[in-house]
Short mmCIF file of C-alpha atoms in Angstrom, two decimals:
data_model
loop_
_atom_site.label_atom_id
_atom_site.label_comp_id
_atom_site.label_asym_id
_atom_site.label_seq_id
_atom_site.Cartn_x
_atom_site.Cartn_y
_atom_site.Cartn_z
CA UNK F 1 0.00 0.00 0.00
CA UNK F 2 1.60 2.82 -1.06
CA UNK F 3 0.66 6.48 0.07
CA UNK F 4 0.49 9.51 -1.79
CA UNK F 5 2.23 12.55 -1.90
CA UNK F 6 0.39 15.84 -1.24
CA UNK F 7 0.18 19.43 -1.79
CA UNK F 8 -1.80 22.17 -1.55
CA UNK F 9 -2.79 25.13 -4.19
CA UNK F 10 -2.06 28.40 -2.14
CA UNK F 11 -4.07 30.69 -4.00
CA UNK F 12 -7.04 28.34 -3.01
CA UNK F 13 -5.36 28.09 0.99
CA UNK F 14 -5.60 32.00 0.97
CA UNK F 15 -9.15 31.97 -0.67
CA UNK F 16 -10.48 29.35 1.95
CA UNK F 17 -9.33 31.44 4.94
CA UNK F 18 -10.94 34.61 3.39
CA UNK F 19 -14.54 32.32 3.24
CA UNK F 20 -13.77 31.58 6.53
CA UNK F 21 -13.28 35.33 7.77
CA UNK F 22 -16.11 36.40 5.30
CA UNK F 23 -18.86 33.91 7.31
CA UNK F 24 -17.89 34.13 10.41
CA UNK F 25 -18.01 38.25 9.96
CA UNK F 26 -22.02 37.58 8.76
CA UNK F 27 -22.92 35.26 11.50
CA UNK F 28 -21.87 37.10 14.27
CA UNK F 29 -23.05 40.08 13.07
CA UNK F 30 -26.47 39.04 12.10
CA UNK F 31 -27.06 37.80 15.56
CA UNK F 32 -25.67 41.31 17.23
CA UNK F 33 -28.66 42.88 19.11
CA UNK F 34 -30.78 39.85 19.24
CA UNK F 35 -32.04 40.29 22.81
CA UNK F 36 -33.59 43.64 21.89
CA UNK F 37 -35.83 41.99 19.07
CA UNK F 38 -39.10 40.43 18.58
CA UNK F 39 -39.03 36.33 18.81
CA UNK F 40 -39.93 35.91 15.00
CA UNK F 41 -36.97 38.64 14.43
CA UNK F 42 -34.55 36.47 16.63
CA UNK F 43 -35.69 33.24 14.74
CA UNK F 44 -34.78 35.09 11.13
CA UNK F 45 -31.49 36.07 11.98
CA UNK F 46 -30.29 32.85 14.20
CA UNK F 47 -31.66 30.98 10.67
CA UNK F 48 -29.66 33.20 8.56
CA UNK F 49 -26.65 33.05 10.70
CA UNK F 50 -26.54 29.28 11.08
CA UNK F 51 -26.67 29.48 6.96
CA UNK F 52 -23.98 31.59 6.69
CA UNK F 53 -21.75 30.82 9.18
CA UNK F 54 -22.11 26.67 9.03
CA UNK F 55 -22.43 27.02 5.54
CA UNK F 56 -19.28 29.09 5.38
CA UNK F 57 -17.41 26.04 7.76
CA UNK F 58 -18.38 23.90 5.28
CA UNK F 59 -17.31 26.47 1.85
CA UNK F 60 -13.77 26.94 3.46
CA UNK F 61 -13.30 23.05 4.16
CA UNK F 62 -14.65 22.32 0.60
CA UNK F 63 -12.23 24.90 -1.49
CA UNK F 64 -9.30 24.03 0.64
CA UNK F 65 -10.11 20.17 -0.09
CA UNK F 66 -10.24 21.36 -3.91
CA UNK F 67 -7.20 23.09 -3.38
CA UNK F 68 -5.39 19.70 -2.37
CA UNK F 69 -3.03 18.38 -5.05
CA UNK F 70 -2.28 14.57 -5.39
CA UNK F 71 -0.32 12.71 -8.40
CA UNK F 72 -3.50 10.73 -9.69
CA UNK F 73 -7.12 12.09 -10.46
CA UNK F 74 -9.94 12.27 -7.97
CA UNK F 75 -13.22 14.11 -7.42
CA UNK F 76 -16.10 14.09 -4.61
CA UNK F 77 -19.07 12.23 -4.13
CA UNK F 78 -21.98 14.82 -4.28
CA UNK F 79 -24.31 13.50 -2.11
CA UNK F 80 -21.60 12.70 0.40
CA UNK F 81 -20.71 16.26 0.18
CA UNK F 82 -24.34 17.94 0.55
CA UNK F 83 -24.24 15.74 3.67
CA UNK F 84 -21.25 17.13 5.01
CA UNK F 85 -22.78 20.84 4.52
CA UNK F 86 -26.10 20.09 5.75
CA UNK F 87 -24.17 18.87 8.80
CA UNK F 88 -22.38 21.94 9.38
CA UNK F 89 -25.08 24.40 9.12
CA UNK F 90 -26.81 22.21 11.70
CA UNK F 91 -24.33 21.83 13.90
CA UNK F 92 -23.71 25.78 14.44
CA UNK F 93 -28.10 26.21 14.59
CA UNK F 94 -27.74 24.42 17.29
CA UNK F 95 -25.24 25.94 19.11
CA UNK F 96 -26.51 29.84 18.21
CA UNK F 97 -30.10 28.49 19.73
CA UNK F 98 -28.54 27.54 22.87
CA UNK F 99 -26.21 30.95 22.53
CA UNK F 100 -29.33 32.80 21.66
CA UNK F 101 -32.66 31.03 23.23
CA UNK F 102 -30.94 30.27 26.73
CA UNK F 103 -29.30 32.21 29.82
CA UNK F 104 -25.51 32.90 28.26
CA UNK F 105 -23.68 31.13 30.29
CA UNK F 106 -19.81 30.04 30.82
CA UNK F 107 -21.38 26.70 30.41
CA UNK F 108 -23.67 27.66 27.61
CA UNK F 109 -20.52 29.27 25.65
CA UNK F 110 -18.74 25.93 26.91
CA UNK F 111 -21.17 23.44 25.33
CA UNK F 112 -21.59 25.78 22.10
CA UNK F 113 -18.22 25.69 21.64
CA UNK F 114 -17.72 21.98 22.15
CA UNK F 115 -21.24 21.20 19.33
CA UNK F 116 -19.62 23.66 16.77
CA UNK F 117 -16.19 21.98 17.53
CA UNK F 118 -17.21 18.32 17.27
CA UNK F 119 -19.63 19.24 14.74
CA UNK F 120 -16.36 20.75 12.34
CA UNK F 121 -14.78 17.89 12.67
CA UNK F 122 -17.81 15.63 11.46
CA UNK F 123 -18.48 16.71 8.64
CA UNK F 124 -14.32 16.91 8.01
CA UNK F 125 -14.84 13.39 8.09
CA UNK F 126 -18.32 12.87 6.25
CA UNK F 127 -16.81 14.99 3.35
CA UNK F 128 -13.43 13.26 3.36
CA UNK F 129 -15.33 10.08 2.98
CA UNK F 130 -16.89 11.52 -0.28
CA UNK F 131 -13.19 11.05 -2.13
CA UNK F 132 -13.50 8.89 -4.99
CA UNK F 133 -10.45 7.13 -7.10
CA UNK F 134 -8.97 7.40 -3.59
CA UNK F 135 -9.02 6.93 0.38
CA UNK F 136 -8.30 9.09 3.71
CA UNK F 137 -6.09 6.62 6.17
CA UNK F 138 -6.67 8.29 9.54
CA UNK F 139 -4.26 7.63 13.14
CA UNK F 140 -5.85 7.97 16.51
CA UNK F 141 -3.04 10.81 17.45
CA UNK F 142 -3.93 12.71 14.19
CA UNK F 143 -7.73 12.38 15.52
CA UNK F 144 -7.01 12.87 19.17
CA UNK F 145 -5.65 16.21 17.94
CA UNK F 146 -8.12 17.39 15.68
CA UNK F 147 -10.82 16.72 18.51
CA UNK F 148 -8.95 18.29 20.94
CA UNK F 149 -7.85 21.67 18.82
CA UNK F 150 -11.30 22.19 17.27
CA UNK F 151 -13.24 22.47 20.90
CA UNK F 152 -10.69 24.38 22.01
CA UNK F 153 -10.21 27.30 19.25
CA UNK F 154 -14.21 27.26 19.29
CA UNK F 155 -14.85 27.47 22.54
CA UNK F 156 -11.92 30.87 22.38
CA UNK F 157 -14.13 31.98 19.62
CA UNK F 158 -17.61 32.02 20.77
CA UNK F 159 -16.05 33.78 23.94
CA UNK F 160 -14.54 36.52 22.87
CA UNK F 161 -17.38 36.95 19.83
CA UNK F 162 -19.71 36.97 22.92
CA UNK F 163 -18.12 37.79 26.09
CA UNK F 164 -19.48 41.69 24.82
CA UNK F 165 -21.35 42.11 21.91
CA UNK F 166 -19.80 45.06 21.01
CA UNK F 167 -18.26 45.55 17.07
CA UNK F 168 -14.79 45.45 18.60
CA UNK F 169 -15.37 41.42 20.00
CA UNK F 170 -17.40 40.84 16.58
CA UNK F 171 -14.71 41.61 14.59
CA UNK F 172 -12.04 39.78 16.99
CA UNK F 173 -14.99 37.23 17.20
CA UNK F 174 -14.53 36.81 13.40
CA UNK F 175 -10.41 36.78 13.40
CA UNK F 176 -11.06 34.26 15.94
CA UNK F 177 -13.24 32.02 14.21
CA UNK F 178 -12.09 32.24 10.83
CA UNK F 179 -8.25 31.33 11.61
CA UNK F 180 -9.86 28.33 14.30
CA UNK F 181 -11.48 26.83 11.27
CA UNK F 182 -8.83 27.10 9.15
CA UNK F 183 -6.29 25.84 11.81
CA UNK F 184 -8.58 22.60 12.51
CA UNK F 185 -8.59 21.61 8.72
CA UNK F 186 -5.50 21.43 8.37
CA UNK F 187 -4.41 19.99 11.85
CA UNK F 188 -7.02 17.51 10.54
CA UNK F 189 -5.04 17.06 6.85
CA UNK F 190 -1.86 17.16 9.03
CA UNK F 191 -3.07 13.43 10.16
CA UNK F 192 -4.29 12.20 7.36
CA UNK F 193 -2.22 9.94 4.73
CA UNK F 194 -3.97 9.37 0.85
CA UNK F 195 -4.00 6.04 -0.72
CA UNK F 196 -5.20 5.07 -3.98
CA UNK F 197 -8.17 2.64 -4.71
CA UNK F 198 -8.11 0.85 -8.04
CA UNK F 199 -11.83 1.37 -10.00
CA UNK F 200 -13.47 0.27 -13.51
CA UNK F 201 -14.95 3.78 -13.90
CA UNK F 202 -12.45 6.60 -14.03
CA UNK F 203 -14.78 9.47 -15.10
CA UNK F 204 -13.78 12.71 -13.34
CA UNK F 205 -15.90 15.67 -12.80
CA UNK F 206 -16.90 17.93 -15.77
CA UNK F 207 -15.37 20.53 -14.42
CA UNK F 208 -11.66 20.87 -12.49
CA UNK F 209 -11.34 21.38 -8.82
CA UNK F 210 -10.01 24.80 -8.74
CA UNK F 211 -13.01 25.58 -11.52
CA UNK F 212 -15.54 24.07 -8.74
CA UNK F 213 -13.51 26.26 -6.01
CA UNK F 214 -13.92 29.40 -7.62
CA UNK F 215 -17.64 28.93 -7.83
CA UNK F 216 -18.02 27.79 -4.43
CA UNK F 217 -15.60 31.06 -2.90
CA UNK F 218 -18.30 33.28 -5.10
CA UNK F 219 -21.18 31.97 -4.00
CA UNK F 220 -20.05 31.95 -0.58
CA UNK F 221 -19.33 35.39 -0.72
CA UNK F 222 -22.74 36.45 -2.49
CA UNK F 223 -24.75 34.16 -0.09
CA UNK F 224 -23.32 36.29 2.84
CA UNK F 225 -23.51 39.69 1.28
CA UNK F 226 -26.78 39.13 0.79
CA UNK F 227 -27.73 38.06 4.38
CA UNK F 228 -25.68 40.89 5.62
CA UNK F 229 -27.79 43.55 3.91
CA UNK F 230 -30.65 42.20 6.29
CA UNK F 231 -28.51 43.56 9.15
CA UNK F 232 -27.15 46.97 9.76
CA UNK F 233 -26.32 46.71 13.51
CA UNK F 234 -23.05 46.91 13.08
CA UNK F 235 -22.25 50.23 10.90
CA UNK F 236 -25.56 51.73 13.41
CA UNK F 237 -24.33 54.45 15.19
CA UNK F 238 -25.24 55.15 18.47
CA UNK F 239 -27.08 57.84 20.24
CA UNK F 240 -24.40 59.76 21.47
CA UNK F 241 -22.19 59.18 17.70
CA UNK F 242 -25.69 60.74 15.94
CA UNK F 243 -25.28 63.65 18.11
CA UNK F 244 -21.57 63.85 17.33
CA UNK F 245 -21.85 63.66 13.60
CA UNK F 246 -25.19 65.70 13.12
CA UNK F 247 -24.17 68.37 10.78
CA UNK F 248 -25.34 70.93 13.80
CA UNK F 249 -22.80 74.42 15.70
CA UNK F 250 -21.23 73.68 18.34
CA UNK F 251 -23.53 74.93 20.56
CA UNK F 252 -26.20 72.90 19.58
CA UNK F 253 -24.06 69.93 19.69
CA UNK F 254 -23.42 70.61 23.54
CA UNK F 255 -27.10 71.20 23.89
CA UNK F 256 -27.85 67.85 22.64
CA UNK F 257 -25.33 66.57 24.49
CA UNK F 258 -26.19 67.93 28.08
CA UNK F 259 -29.98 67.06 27.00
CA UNK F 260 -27.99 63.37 26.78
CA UNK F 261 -26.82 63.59 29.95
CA UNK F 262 -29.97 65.10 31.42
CA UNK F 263 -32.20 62.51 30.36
CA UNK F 264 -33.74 60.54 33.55
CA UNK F 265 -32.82 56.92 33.41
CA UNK F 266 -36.42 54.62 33.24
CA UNK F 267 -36.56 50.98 32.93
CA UNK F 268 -38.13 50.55 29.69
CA UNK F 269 -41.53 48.41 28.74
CA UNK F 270 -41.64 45.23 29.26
CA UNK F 271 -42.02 42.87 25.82
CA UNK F 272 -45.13 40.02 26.11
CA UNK F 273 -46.27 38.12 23.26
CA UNK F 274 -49.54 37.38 22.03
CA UNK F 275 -52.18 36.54 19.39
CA UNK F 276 -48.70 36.82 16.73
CA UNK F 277 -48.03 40.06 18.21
CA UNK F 278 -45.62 41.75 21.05
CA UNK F 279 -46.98 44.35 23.40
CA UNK F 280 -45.72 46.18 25.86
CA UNK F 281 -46.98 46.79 29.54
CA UNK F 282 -45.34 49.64 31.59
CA UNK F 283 -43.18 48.23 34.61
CA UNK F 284 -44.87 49.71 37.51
CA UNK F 285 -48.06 47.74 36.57
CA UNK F 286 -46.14 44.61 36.42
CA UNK F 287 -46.21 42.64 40.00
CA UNK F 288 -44.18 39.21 39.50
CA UNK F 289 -41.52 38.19 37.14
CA UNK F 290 -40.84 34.53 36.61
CA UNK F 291 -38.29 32.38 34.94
CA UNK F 292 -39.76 29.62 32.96
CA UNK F 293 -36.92 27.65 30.92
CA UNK F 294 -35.27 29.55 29.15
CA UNK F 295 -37.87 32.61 28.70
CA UNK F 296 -39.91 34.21 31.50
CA UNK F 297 -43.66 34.79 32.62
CA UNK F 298 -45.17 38.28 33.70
CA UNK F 299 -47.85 38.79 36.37
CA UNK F 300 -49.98 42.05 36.40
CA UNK F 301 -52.91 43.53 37.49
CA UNK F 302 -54.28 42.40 33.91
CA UNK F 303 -53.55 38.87 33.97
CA UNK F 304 -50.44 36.45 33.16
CA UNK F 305 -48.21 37.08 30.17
CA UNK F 306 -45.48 34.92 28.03
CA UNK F 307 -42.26 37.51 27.92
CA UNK F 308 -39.28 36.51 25.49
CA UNK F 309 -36.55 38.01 27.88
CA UNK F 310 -34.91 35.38 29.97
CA UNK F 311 -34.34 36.22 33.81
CA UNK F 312 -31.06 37.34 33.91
CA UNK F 313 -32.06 39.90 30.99
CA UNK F 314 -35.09 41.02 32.47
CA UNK F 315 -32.92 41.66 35.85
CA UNK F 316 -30.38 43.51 33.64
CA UNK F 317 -33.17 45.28 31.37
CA UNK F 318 -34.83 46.55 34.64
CA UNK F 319 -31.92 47.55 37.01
CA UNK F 320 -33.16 51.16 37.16
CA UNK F 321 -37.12 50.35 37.29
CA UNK F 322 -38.85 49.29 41.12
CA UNK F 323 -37.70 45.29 40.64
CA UNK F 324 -36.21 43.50 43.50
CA UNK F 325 -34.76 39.87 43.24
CA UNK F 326 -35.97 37.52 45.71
CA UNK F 327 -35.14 34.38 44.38
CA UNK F 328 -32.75 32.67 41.25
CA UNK F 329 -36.40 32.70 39.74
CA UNK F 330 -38.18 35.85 40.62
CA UNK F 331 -38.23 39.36 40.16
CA UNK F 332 -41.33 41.22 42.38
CA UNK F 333 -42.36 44.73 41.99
CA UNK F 334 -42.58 45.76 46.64
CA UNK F 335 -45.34 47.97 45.51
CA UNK F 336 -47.70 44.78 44.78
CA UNK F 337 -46.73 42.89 47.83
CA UNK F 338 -49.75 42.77 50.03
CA UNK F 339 -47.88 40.68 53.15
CA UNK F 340 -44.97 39.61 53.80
CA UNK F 341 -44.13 36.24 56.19
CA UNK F 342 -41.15 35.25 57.48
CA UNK F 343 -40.10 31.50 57.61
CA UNK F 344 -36.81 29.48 59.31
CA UNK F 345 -34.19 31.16 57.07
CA UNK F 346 -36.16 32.34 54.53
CA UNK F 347 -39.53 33.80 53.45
CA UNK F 348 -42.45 34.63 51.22
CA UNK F 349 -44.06 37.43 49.81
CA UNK F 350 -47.84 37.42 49.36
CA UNK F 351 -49.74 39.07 46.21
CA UNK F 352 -53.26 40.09 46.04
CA UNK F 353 -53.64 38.73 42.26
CA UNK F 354 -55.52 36.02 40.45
CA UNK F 355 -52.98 34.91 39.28
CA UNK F 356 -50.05 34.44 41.19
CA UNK F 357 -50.53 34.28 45.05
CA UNK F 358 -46.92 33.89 46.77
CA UNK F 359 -43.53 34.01 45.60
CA UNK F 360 -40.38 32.25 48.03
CA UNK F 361 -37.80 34.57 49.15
CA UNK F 362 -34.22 32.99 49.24
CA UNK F 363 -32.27 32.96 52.26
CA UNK F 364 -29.58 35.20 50.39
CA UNK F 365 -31.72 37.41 49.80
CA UNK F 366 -33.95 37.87 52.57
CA UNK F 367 -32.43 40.72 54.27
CA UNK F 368 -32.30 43.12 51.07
CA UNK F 369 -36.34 42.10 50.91
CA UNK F 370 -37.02 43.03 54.39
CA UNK F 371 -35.54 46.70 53.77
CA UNK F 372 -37.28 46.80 50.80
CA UNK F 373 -40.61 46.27 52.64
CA UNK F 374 -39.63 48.04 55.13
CA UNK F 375 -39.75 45.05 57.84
#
């Protein structure tokens, strides 16, 4: 069994990296923001991000694999291939639904970073396994490896694209990300040996490799341009750069500035589905927050509500509004408690609402209750 020599076209190398770059830029940008839309906005743009960013995984492994040069002919299988892509671009869904539909976590950034990495390297291996006219030969180091180095540079990825979702960690985010998937594929190549397998039908492709590469890099970079022209969070300016670059004297500008300042802090409304459609009640009607999964429920005056902030957002949306935390599950509004009783080492806080009645009051937090209340 002899193996084969291989190289690489590095005009394709440097075009793979670029698709790389060029996805990773549109997926973390199109999710930028997320937490401030509507739940059929969020479900868009985690769709279109998983497209272009799992598609793009699988565009940069694909033209670097068409960039490979060996001494005899070969080509892909094209349902293998599809396979591989379809796996990619599920793969990172995944992951951007936990990112994106659960509390962000260190252990939610963790376990995305682990799918997307594991995930890579899958359909590596369902691709590789569409070679015809020859065969990958694979060792358990050059595996080991490849597992090991593709949940690690995702995991890096994911947390600096998301430790703050500013544009200075997206584009980081994206330098990130686009040199961790091009590092894995070729760790991955780096174990990998060619051998070749003797067949009646040697028919290659109708068209060349690097003809095939060229129309996957363009339609890679189309595909993205396009989805990024649904998002414009990251050129948006924000309140305080419109002020700066309105075409205003400078006395106006300091005007709009001190009226910047000036402005009273409010916690802002508070986001409930229902009948297709998100309204908006004003917090000081709103008696009871609770966490349900991975969303929350609203008690007011006017009934129970689904709201698509999770708990730690609505805690972080509502830091300047009347909300105390009483438990790792509630939120109250003291203005709505009707009683208060105190237990062993803990307590509860009674409501005078159809429907919710009594909400637990952690030991941890018992004492910043009581001062709230006043008791």
């Amino acid at each position: 069994m002899d193996l084969l020599d291989y190289t690489h076209n590095q005009w394709l190398v440097v075009a793979s990296l670029l698709v790389a770059l060029m996805a990773g830029f549109t997926g973390l940008s199109l999710t930028k923001g997320l937490s401030e839309r509507s739940l059929a906005h969020r479900k868009i743009s985690v769709t279109l991000a998983a497209i272009s960013l799992g598609g793009g995984i699988w565009s940069m492994h694909f033209v670097a694999m068409l960039g490979l040069q060996l001494p005899i002919l070969f080509y892909y299988d094209a349902a293998v291939t599809l396979a591989s892509a379809l796996v990619a671009i599920l793969v990172v869904g995944v992951a951007l639904l936990i990112l994106h539909f659960r509390e962000r976590t260190r252990s939610s950034l963790l376990l995305a970073g682990v799918i997307v990495g594991l995930g890579v390297l899958a359909m590596h291996y369902i691709g590789m396994a569409g070679l015809e006219l020859c065969r990958a030969l694979y060792t358990p180091t050059g595996i080991f490896l490849a597992v090991v180095s593709s949940c690690v540079l995702s995991t890096i990825a994911f947390a600096i694209a998301y430790g703050q979702r500013t544009n200075r960690n997206i584009i980081l985010g994206t330098v990130c990300f686009g040199i961790a998937v091009f590092a894995v594929h070729f760790i991955a190549i780096a174990g990998t040996d060619f051998i070749a397998i003797e067949t009646l039908n040697e028919v290659g492709p109708i068209i060349s490799n690097e003809t095939m590469a060229l129309g996957v890099v363009l339609s890679s970079f189309v595909l993205c341009g396009a989805f990024l022209l649904t998002s414009v969070t990251f050129l948006a300016p924000s309140l305080k750069e419109q002020v700066s670059q309105s075409p205003t004297t400078e006395s106006s500008q300091e005007h709009a500035e001190l009226q910047l300042q000036s402005t009273p802090s409010r916690a802002p409304q508070i986001p409930y589905e229902q009948d297709g459609r998100t309204l908006f009640l004003d917090p000081e009607g709103v008696a009871v927050i609770r966490a349900e999964g991975h969303y929350t429920q609203i008690y007011s005056t006017s009934g129970k509500h689904f709201c698509p902030w999770s708990i730690t957002e609505a805690e972080k949306r509502l830091k300047t509004g009347p909300f105390l935390k009483t438990h790792r599950s509630y939120l109250i509004n003291p203005a709505h408690v009707s009683s208060f009783e105190r237990l062993k080492d803990n307590g509860v806080c009674h409501f005078d609402l159809p429907s919710v009645s009594k909400v637990p009051v952690s030991r941890t937090r018992l004492k910043a209750v009581r001062e709230a209340l006043g008791v």
